[in-house]
Short mmCIF file of C-alpha atoms in Angstrom, two decimals:
data_model
loop_
_atom_site.label_atom_id
_atom_site.label_comp_id
_atom_site.label_asym_id
_atom_site.label_seq_id
_atom_site.Cartn_x
_atom_site.Cartn_y
_atom_site.Cartn_z
CA MET A 142 -0.04 -0.04 0.05
CA LYS A 143 2.81 2.27 0.39
CA ASN A 144 3.88 1.71 -3.23
CA ILE A 145 0.25 3.22 -4.19
CA LEU A 146 1.14 6.20 -2.22
CA ILE A 147 4.30 6.57 -3.92
CA VAL A 148 2.84 6.04 -7.53
CA PHE A 149 0.15 8.92 -6.63
CA LEU A 150 2.70 11.54 -5.59
CA LEU A 151 5.07 10.53 -8.79
CA LEU A 152 1.88 10.56 -11.21
CA PHE A 153 0.70 14.09 -9.59
CA MET A 154 4.40 15.64 -9.26
CA PHE A 155 5.41 15.07 -13.15
CA GLY A 156 1.92 16.03 -14.31
CA LEU A 157 1.67 12.33 -16.26
CA THR A 158 -1.96 13.49 -18.24
CA ALA A 159 -2.21 11.61 -21.44
CA GLN A 160 -5.17 11.25 -22.79
CA GLN A 161 -6.12 8.16 -24.61
CA PRO A 162 -8.80 8.28 -27.52
CA TYR A 163 -11.57 6.14 -26.38
CA GLN A 164 -14.99 6.47 -27.14
CA LYS A 165 -17.19 8.18 -24.86
CA GLY A 166 -20.72 6.94 -23.41
CA VAL A 167 -20.35 3.02 -24.01
CA ILE A 168 -18.44 0.55 -21.83
CA ILE A 169 -15.30 -0.65 -23.28
CA ASP A 170 -14.25 -4.06 -21.95
CA SER A 171 -10.94 -5.90 -21.46
CA LEU A 172 -8.61 -2.87 -21.76
CA PRO A 173 -5.15 -4.51 -20.71
CA VAL A 174 -2.97 -2.78 -17.76
CA ASN A 175 0.54 -2.04 -18.94
CA GLY A 176 -0.02 -4.69 -22.35
CA SER A 177 -0.90 -7.56 -20.00
CA ASP A 178 -3.14 -10.28 -21.41
CA VAL A 179 -4.37 -11.23 -17.61
CA GLU A 180 -4.60 -8.02 -16.04
CA LEU A 181 -7.63 -6.34 -17.71
CA PHE A 182 -10.26 -3.49 -16.97
CA ALA A 183 -13.42 -1.96 -17.45
CA LEU A 184 -13.48 1.70 -19.03
CA TYR A 185 -16.43 4.27 -19.38
CA LEU A 186 -16.00 7.99 -19.93
CA PRO A 187 -19.09 10.26 -20.04
CA LYS A 188 -20.28 11.82 -22.88
CA THR A 189 -20.29 15.06 -20.33
CA MET A 190 -16.30 14.69 -20.20
CA LYS A 191 -14.36 17.84 -21.63
CA ALA A 192 -10.81 17.64 -23.40
CA GLY A 193 -8.05 19.06 -21.51
CA GLU A 194 -9.69 18.98 -18.22
CA LYS A 195 -9.19 17.11 -15.75
CA ALA A 196 -11.54 14.78 -14.27
CA PRO A 197 -12.99 12.99 -11.63
CA ILE A 198 -12.43 8.91 -11.37
CA VAL A 199 -13.70 6.17 -9.44
CA PHE A 200 -12.38 2.76 -9.06
CA LEU A 201 -14.57 0.11 -8.51
CA PHE A 202 -13.81 -3.67 -6.87
CA ASP A 203 -16.78 -6.33 -7.81
CA PRO A 204 -16.33 -9.45 -6.13
CA GLN A 205 -16.39 -11.65 -8.79
CA ALA A 206 -14.54 -9.22 -11.26
CA GLN A 207 -17.33 -8.48 -13.44
CA GLY A 208 -16.17 -4.94 -14.68
CA LYS A 209 -18.77 -4.50 -17.63
CA THR A 210 -22.05 -5.31 -15.27
CA ALA A 211 -20.47 -3.33 -11.89
CA ILE A 212 -19.76 0.07 -14.50
CA ALA A 213 -23.30 -0.48 -15.78
CA HIS A 214 -24.72 1.05 -11.95
CA PHE A 215 -22.75 3.88 -11.98
CA ILE A 216 -23.37 5.62 -15.93
CA SER A 217 -25.49 7.94 -14.47
CA SER A 218 -23.92 9.05 -11.86
CA ALA A 219 -20.86 8.90 -14.45
CA GLU A 220 -22.75 11.46 -16.73
CA SER A 221 -23.69 13.59 -13.65
CA HIS A 222 -20.73 14.51 -12.57
CA GLY A 223 -18.65 13.87 -15.13
CA LEU A 224 -17.12 10.64 -13.66
CA ILE A 225 -14.32 8.28 -15.21
CA VAL A 226 -15.20 4.79 -14.45
CA VAL A 227 -12.85 2.01 -13.85
CA CYS A 228 -13.58 -1.68 -12.61
CA ALA A 229 -10.85 -4.32 -12.72
CA ASN A 230 -11.53 -7.43 -14.62
CA HIS A 231 -8.72 -9.09 -12.73
CA ILE A 232 -9.33 -8.13 -9.05
CA ARG A 233 -11.75 -10.58 -7.05
CA ASN A 234 -12.19 -11.62 -3.72
CA GLY A 235 -8.81 -13.12 -2.89
CA PRO A 236 -5.75 -12.55 -0.40
CA TYR A 237 -5.61 -8.63 0.22
CA GLU A 238 -1.55 -8.61 -0.68
CA GLN A 239 -2.46 -9.69 -3.98
CA ASN A 240 -5.19 -7.57 -4.85
CA PHE A 241 -2.95 -4.50 -3.04
CA ALA A 242 -0.38 -5.28 -5.83
CA LYS A 243 -2.91 -5.49 -8.54
CA ALA A 244 -4.58 -2.43 -7.84
CA GLU A 245 -1.29 -0.80 -7.22
CA ARG A 246 -0.49 -1.55 -10.95
CA LEU A 247 -3.97 -0.69 -12.35
CA PHE A 248 -3.98 3.13 -10.73
CA ALA A 249 -0.44 3.22 -12.00
CA HIS A 250 -1.94 2.57 -15.43
CA VAL A 251 -5.07 4.15 -15.60
CA LEU A 252 -3.43 7.63 -13.76
CA SER A 253 -0.49 7.91 -16.24
CA ASN A 254 -2.79 7.58 -19.07
CA PHE A 255 -5.76 10.20 -18.13
CA SER A 256 -6.14 13.51 -16.96
CA ILE A 257 -7.16 13.28 -13.52
CA ALA A 258 -8.07 15.41 -10.91
CA GLU A 259 -5.69 14.47 -7.95
CA ASN A 260 -8.30 15.38 -5.02
CA GLN A 261 -11.41 13.65 -6.91
CA ILE A 262 -10.27 9.73 -6.75
CA TYR A 263 -12.89 7.94 -5.23
CA LEU A 264 -13.38 4.22 -4.93
CA ALA A 265 -16.36 1.89 -4.61
CA GLY A 266 -17.18 -1.77 -3.64
CA PHE A 267 -19.64 -4.49 -3.53
CA SER A 268 -19.14 -7.21 -0.67
CA GLY A 269 -15.68 -8.21 -0.77
CA GLY A 270 -15.15 -5.50 -3.28
CA SER A 271 -16.02 -3.09 -0.63
CA ARG A 272 -13.74 -4.22 2.23
CA LEU A 273 -11.06 -3.89 -0.21
CA ALA A 274 -12.32 -0.39 -1.37
CA THR A 275 -12.09 0.56 2.09
CA ALA A 276 -8.96 -0.87 3.19
CA ILE A 277 -7.14 0.78 0.04
CA ALA A 278 -8.33 4.13 1.20
CA VAL A 279 -7.62 3.54 4.66
CA LEU A 280 -4.16 2.54 4.01
CA THR A 281 -3.49 4.94 1.62
CA ASP A 282 -5.33 8.28 2.75
CA GLN A 283 -5.08 9.55 -0.57
CA MET A 284 -8.58 9.10 -1.50
CA ALA A 285 -11.64 11.90 -1.67
CA GLY A 286 -14.60 9.24 -0.42
CA VAL A 287 -15.45 5.79 -0.73
CA ILE A 288 -18.92 4.19 -1.58
CA ALA A 289 -19.14 0.83 0.44
CA CYS A 290 -21.92 -1.25 -0.91
CA GLY A 291 -22.97 -4.36 1.26
CA ALA A 292 -20.08 -4.82 3.58
CA GLY A 293 -18.17 -2.78 5.87
CA PHE A 294 -14.38 -3.64 6.99
CA SER A 295 -11.73 -6.31 6.59
CA GLN A 296 -10.85 -8.51 9.66
CA HIS A 297 -7.47 -7.01 9.71
CA PRO A 298 -7.47 -4.35 12.29
CA MET A 299 -5.17 -1.94 10.00
CA HIS A 300 -8.20 -1.89 7.36
CA GLY A 301 -11.03 -0.18 9.11
CA PRO A 302 -10.80 4.04 9.41
CA SER A 303 -9.73 5.99 12.03
CA ASP A 304 -8.10 9.65 11.69
CA GLN A 305 -8.03 9.61 7.61
CA HIS A 306 -9.53 12.04 5.85
CA PHE A 307 -11.60 10.35 3.13
CA SER A 308 -15.56 10.45 3.37
CA TYR A 309 -17.76 6.95 3.82
CA VAL A 310 -20.74 6.33 2.32
CA GLY A 311 -22.49 3.12 3.63
CA VAL A 312 -25.14 1.79 1.14
CA CYS A 313 -26.90 -1.83 1.95
CA GLY A 314 -30.10 -3.26 1.25
CA THR A 315 -33.00 -4.11 3.76
CA ARG A 316 -32.45 -7.83 3.25
CA ASP A 317 -28.77 -7.62 3.05
CA VAL A 318 -26.88 -10.48 5.24
CA ASN A 319 -24.78 -7.41 6.22
CA LEU A 320 -27.22 -5.06 7.16
CA THR A 321 -26.78 -5.61 11.06
CA GLU A 322 -22.81 -5.26 10.40
CA MET A 323 -23.46 -2.03 8.16
CA PHE A 324 -25.31 -0.97 11.28
CA GLY A 325 -22.13 -1.51 13.75
CA VAL A 326 -20.18 0.39 11.18
CA VAL A 327 -22.37 3.41 11.18
CA SER A 328 -22.05 3.11 15.57
CA TYR A 329 -18.24 2.94 15.14
CA LEU A 330 -17.94 5.81 12.61
CA ASP A 331 -20.15 8.02 15.09
CA THR A 332 -17.93 7.23 17.86
CA ILE A 333 -14.92 8.09 16.16
CA ASP A 334 -16.49 11.59 14.49
CA PHE A 335 -15.29 9.98 10.95
CA ASP A 336 -17.29 11.68 8.26
CA HIS A 337 -19.52 9.53 6.77
CA THR A 338 -23.16 8.49 5.97
CA LEU A 339 -25.74 5.34 5.58
CA LEU A 340 -27.98 4.68 2.66
CA THR A 341 -30.50 2.30 2.57
CA PHE A 342 -32.87 0.07 -0.04
CA GLU A 343 -35.29 -2.20 -0.05
CA GLY A 344 -33.13 -5.07 -1.36
CA GLY A 345 -30.89 -8.07 -0.78
CA HIS A 346 -27.11 -8.66 -1.35
CA ARG A 347 -26.36 -6.91 -4.79
CA TRP A 348 -25.16 -3.71 -6.23
CA PRO A 349 -27.50 -0.87 -5.18
CA PRO A 350 -29.87 0.75 -7.41
CA SER A 351 -28.27 3.38 -9.61
CA GLU A 352 -30.58 6.04 -8.55
CA VAL A 353 -29.19 5.62 -4.76
CA LEU A 354 -25.72 5.35 -6.08
CA HIS A 355 -26.25 8.70 -7.72
CA ARG A 356 -27.43 9.92 -4.21
CA ALA A 357 -24.18 8.27 -2.49
CA PHE A 358 -22.10 10.60 -4.98
CA ASP A 359 -24.03 13.54 -4.70
CA TRP A 360 -23.31 13.44 -1.26
CA LEU A 361 -19.73 12.85 -1.82
CA VAL A 362 -18.90 15.76 -4.23
CA ILE A 363 -20.57 18.28 -1.78
CA ARG A 364 -18.46 16.87 0.90
CA ASN A 365 -15.38 16.63 -1.20
CA GLN A 366 -15.83 20.28 -2.00
CA ASP A 367 -16.53 21.42 1.65
CA LYS A 368 -13.18 19.98 2.36
CA THR A 369 -11.26 21.29 -0.42
CA GLY A 370 -13.03 24.95 -0.81
CA GLY A 371 -14.87 26.81 -3.57
CA THR A 372 -18.40 26.45 -4.66
CA LEU A 373 -20.72 24.07 -6.03
CA PRO A 374 -22.80 25.30 -9.13
CA LYS A 375 -26.45 25.72 -8.23
CA THR A 376 -27.50 23.94 -10.86
CA PHE A 377 -26.44 20.66 -9.66
CA LEU A 378 -27.08 21.73 -5.86
CA GLU A 379 -30.75 22.10 -7.21
CA THR A 380 -30.58 18.62 -8.89
CA ALA A 381 -28.81 16.69 -6.60
CA TYR A 382 -31.27 18.08 -3.71
CA SER A 383 -34.41 17.21 -5.96
CA ARG A 384 -32.80 13.61 -6.08
CA ALA A 385 -32.48 13.54 -2.26
CA GLN A 386 -36.21 14.36 -2.15
CA GLU A 387 -37.36 11.42 -4.74
CA GLY A 388 -35.65 9.60 -2.21
CA ILE A 389 -37.50 10.64 0.53
CA ARG A 390 -41.00 10.28 -1.76
CA THR A 391 -40.13 6.38 -2.89
CA ALA A 392 -39.94 5.64 0.71
CA ALA A 393 -43.08 6.95 1.47
CA LYS A 394 -44.87 5.55 -1.54
CA ASN A 395 -43.84 2.05 -0.17
CA GLY A 396 -44.71 2.35 3.25
CA LEU A 397 -40.93 2.45 4.22
CA LEU A 398 -41.09 4.51 6.94
CA LEU A 399 -37.40 4.00 8.46
CA GLN A 400 -35.96 4.25 5.16
CA GLN A 401 -37.67 7.43 4.52
CA ALA A 402 -36.56 8.88 8.13
CA ASN A 403 -33.21 7.72 7.32
CA ALA A 404 -33.27 9.76 3.75
CA TYR A 405 -35.09 12.66 5.54
CA GLU A 406 -31.82 12.89 7.81
CA HIS A 407 -29.64 12.13 5.05
CA THR A 408 -31.31 15.06 2.90
CA ILE A 409 -31.26 17.74 6.10
CA ALA A 410 -27.50 17.03 6.66
CA THR A 411 -26.39 17.80 3.42
CA PHE A 412 -28.10 20.28 1.82
CA GLY A 413 -28.75 22.27 5.12
CA PRO A 414 -26.45 24.66 4.46
CA PHE A 415 -27.54 25.30 1.10
CA PHE A 416 -31.21 25.34 1.15
CA GLN A 417 -34.30 25.79 3.66
CA THR A 418 -34.98 22.43 5.07
CA ASP A 419 -37.55 23.39 7.81
CA SER A 420 -40.33 21.78 6.43
CA ILE A 421 -38.25 18.74 5.75
CA ALA A 422 -37.47 18.52 9.54
CA ASP A 423 -41.16 19.31 10.26
CA ALA A 424 -42.21 16.31 8.42
CA MET A 425 -39.49 14.15 9.69
CA GLY A 426 -41.43 15.24 13.41
CA VAL A 427 -44.46 14.47 12.37
CA LEU A 428 -42.88 11.14 11.01
CA LYS A 429 -41.16 9.99 13.98
CA ALA A 430 -43.95 10.70 15.99
CA SER A 431 -46.78 8.37 14.30
CA LYS A 432 -47.49 4.85 15.70
CA GLU A 433 -47.20 3.48 12.21
CA TYR A 434 -43.48 4.98 12.72
CA LYS A 435 -43.05 3.54 16.10
CA SER A 436 -44.26 0.33 15.15
CA GLN A 437 -41.69 -0.26 12.32
CA LYS A 438 -38.92 0.89 14.57
CA LYS A 439 -39.78 -1.31 17.10
CA ALA A 440 -39.94 -4.22 14.70
CA ARG A 441 -36.76 -3.72 13.86
CA LYS A 442 -35.35 -4.14 16.84
CA THR A 443 -36.72 -7.11 17.74
CA ALA A 444 -35.56 -8.70 14.48
CA LEU A 445 -32.09 -7.34 14.77
CA ALA A 446 -32.08 -8.53 18.28
CA LYS A 447 -33.55 -12.13 17.28
CA GLU A 448 -31.10 -12.21 13.88
CA THR A 449 -27.99 -11.56 16.31
CA GLN A 450 -29.61 -14.90 18.61
CA LEU A 451 -29.95 -17.03 15.44
CA VAL A 452 -26.62 -15.93 13.64
CA SER A 453 -24.92 -17.15 16.85
CA THR A 454 -26.97 -20.10 17.33
CA ILE A 455 -26.95 -21.47 13.55
CA SER A 456 -23.19 -20.81 13.30
CA ASP A 457 -22.35 -22.68 16.19
CA ARG A 458 -24.38 -26.13 15.39
CA PHE A 459 -22.59 -25.59 11.66
CA TYR A 460 -19.05 -25.61 12.87
CA GLN A 461 -20.12 -28.88 14.99
CA ASP A 462 -22.14 -30.32 12.49
CA TYR A 463 -19.34 -29.27 9.48
CA GLN A 464 -16.72 -31.68 12.08
CA LYS A 465 -18.53 -34.63 12.15
CA PRO A 466 -20.80 -34.52 9.15
CA GLU A 467 -22.10 -38.13 9.71
CA LYS A 468 -23.53 -36.94 12.77
CA ALA A 469 -25.47 -34.17 11.63
CA ARG A 470 -29.28 -34.03 12.15
CA LEU A 471 -31.05 -32.26 8.94
CA SER A 472 -34.25 -32.43 10.98
CA TRP A 473 -33.01 -29.52 13.29
CA TRP A 474 -32.15 -27.28 10.38
CA GLN A 475 -35.42 -28.37 9.38
CA LYS A 476 -36.93 -27.19 12.60
CA GLN A 477 -35.05 -23.77 12.67
CA LEU A 478 -36.27 -22.99 8.95
CA ASP A 479 -39.87 -23.90 9.71
CA ASN A 480 -39.27 -21.45 12.75
CA LEU A 481 -38.02 -19.16 10.70
CA ASN A 482 -40.79 -19.07 8.13
CA GLY A 483 -43.22 -18.71 10.78
CA ASP A 484 -41.34 -15.42 12.49
CA ALA A 485 -41.71 -14.18 8.58
CA LEU A 486 -45.50 -13.97 8.70
CA ARG A 487 -45.56 -11.56 12.27
CA ASN A 488 -44.54 -8.58 10.00
CA THR A 489 -42.16 -7.01 7.07
CA GLU A 490 -39.59 -6.94 9.64
CA MET A 491 -39.27 -9.98 10.63
CA GLU A 492 -39.64 -11.14 6.67
CA ARG A 493 -36.39 -9.46 5.95
CA MET A 494 -34.80 -10.84 8.83
CA ALA A 495 -36.15 -14.20 7.93
CA ASP A 496 -34.41 -13.53 4.64
CA ARG A 497 -31.29 -12.45 5.72
CA ILE A 498 -30.61 -15.57 7.95
CA LYS A 499 -31.24 -17.83 5.03
CA ASN A 500 -29.27 -15.80 2.67
CA ARG A 501 -26.36 -16.22 5.54
CA ILE A 502 -27.03 -20.46 5.44
CA TYR A 503 -26.02 -20.19 1.69
CA ILE A 504 -23.26 -18.44 1.82
CA MET A 505 -21.85 -19.78 4.86
CA THR A 506 -22.34 -23.62 3.10
CA ILE A 507 -21.62 -22.60 -0.03
CA GLU A 508 -18.05 -21.10 0.96
CA ARG A 509 -17.02 -24.23 2.86
CA ALA A 510 -18.23 -26.65 -0.26
CA ARG A 511 -16.01 -24.54 -2.77
CA ALA A 512 -13.07 -24.25 0.22
CA GLU A 513 -9.80 -24.80 -1.12
CA ASN A 514 -7.72 -24.87 2.32
CA PRO A 515 -8.92 -27.52 3.61
CA LYS A 516 -10.58 -29.17 0.86
CA PRO A 517 -13.79 -30.50 2.70
CA SER A 518 -14.71 -34.14 2.42
CA GLU A 519 -17.49 -35.90 0.25
CA ALA A 520 -19.33 -36.29 3.22
CA GLN A 521 -18.80 -32.08 4.26
CA ILE A 522 -19.69 -31.47 0.75
CA ASN A 523 -23.12 -33.36 0.89
CA LEU A 524 -23.98 -31.72 4.14
CA CYS A 525 -23.85 -28.41 2.90
CA LYS A 526 -25.65 -29.34 0.02
CA ASN A 527 -28.62 -31.35 2.16
CA ILE A 528 -28.82 -27.66 4.12
CA ASN A 529 -28.83 -25.14 0.98
CA ARG A 530 -31.94 -27.71 -0.10
CA LEU A 531 -33.51 -27.15 3.00
CA VAL A 532 -32.93 -23.51 2.63
CA TYR A 533 -33.70 -23.09 -1.27
CA ALA A 534 -35.45 -25.92 -2.71
CA GLU A 535 -35.03 -25.26 -6.03
#
């Protein structure tokens, strides 16, 4: 990671800003890193990009290294903010040191071939890619911001934010297996007064919808401008404010009152310095005083508490069964799933919790069945398959 810092310093010191003649407005896939035939990346240059001007850039990290697919979620943001978007096709979930080295080569290649605004370099990632993006931002402290989707920090103690200067946007689906983890990330960042916000959407463990990512970038651009000085165009602020209000309306229309409250808070904190937000604050006060909101808030608290207990129970049981698969009783797993399905009928928060638990079981069993070191026995693989058939019959 120290090498990446050196790369940034040298590139910007000597002004390497050659611009390649790639087509704008289309995703260009499988471009080589320094002529390599194995290290490839996908690229999107916005139609709004102007020749001769330094452009902001976002590097994406997808857990399955699907660059073209990942970039598709960011096209709207790219056009609005003039962002160059890059996603590696060779950096996937794996050992961090190997991925750091690959990222270093990618950064060096891109930054030496495009005219980049040095104070507008962003990272974004999903799942394991989110952990990687945050780790790079922490270890280099050269990024303007990170959009962390569906996962928080790696388990390495040096990969979590502390006194760095970048801004952090957590984005997570209400049915995402890592939702409770993301709530924990927010609590931690609150305690250290780190610049952050959280956006949620109705959905599972996946890249967020493009409109949510667009609002995330709006926030990052505003926070970065606040840190670096200068003013933002009024037209940009008005458009971004409108997008934030649309997020409020969408949540309200779908009866997602907790998400609506989150959108109110995010909008007031983001746009309060630029617009009169008293009416939004009043509306938030009315919402939070309502019986429906309090009911949903209580339901979520109950669901999260039960989820914590179930995760511990299920993880412990799976570890025991995996060690001695010949003694495992599938009837125990069936009973847990029956209880879970019963809980899901109580209210929407319990239904979301049930989805998160089922997805956790799926991920846990798939990871163990596909493990390389140590490789599972045939009996262990069959156990994983049988548990999964109970969770998802199809």
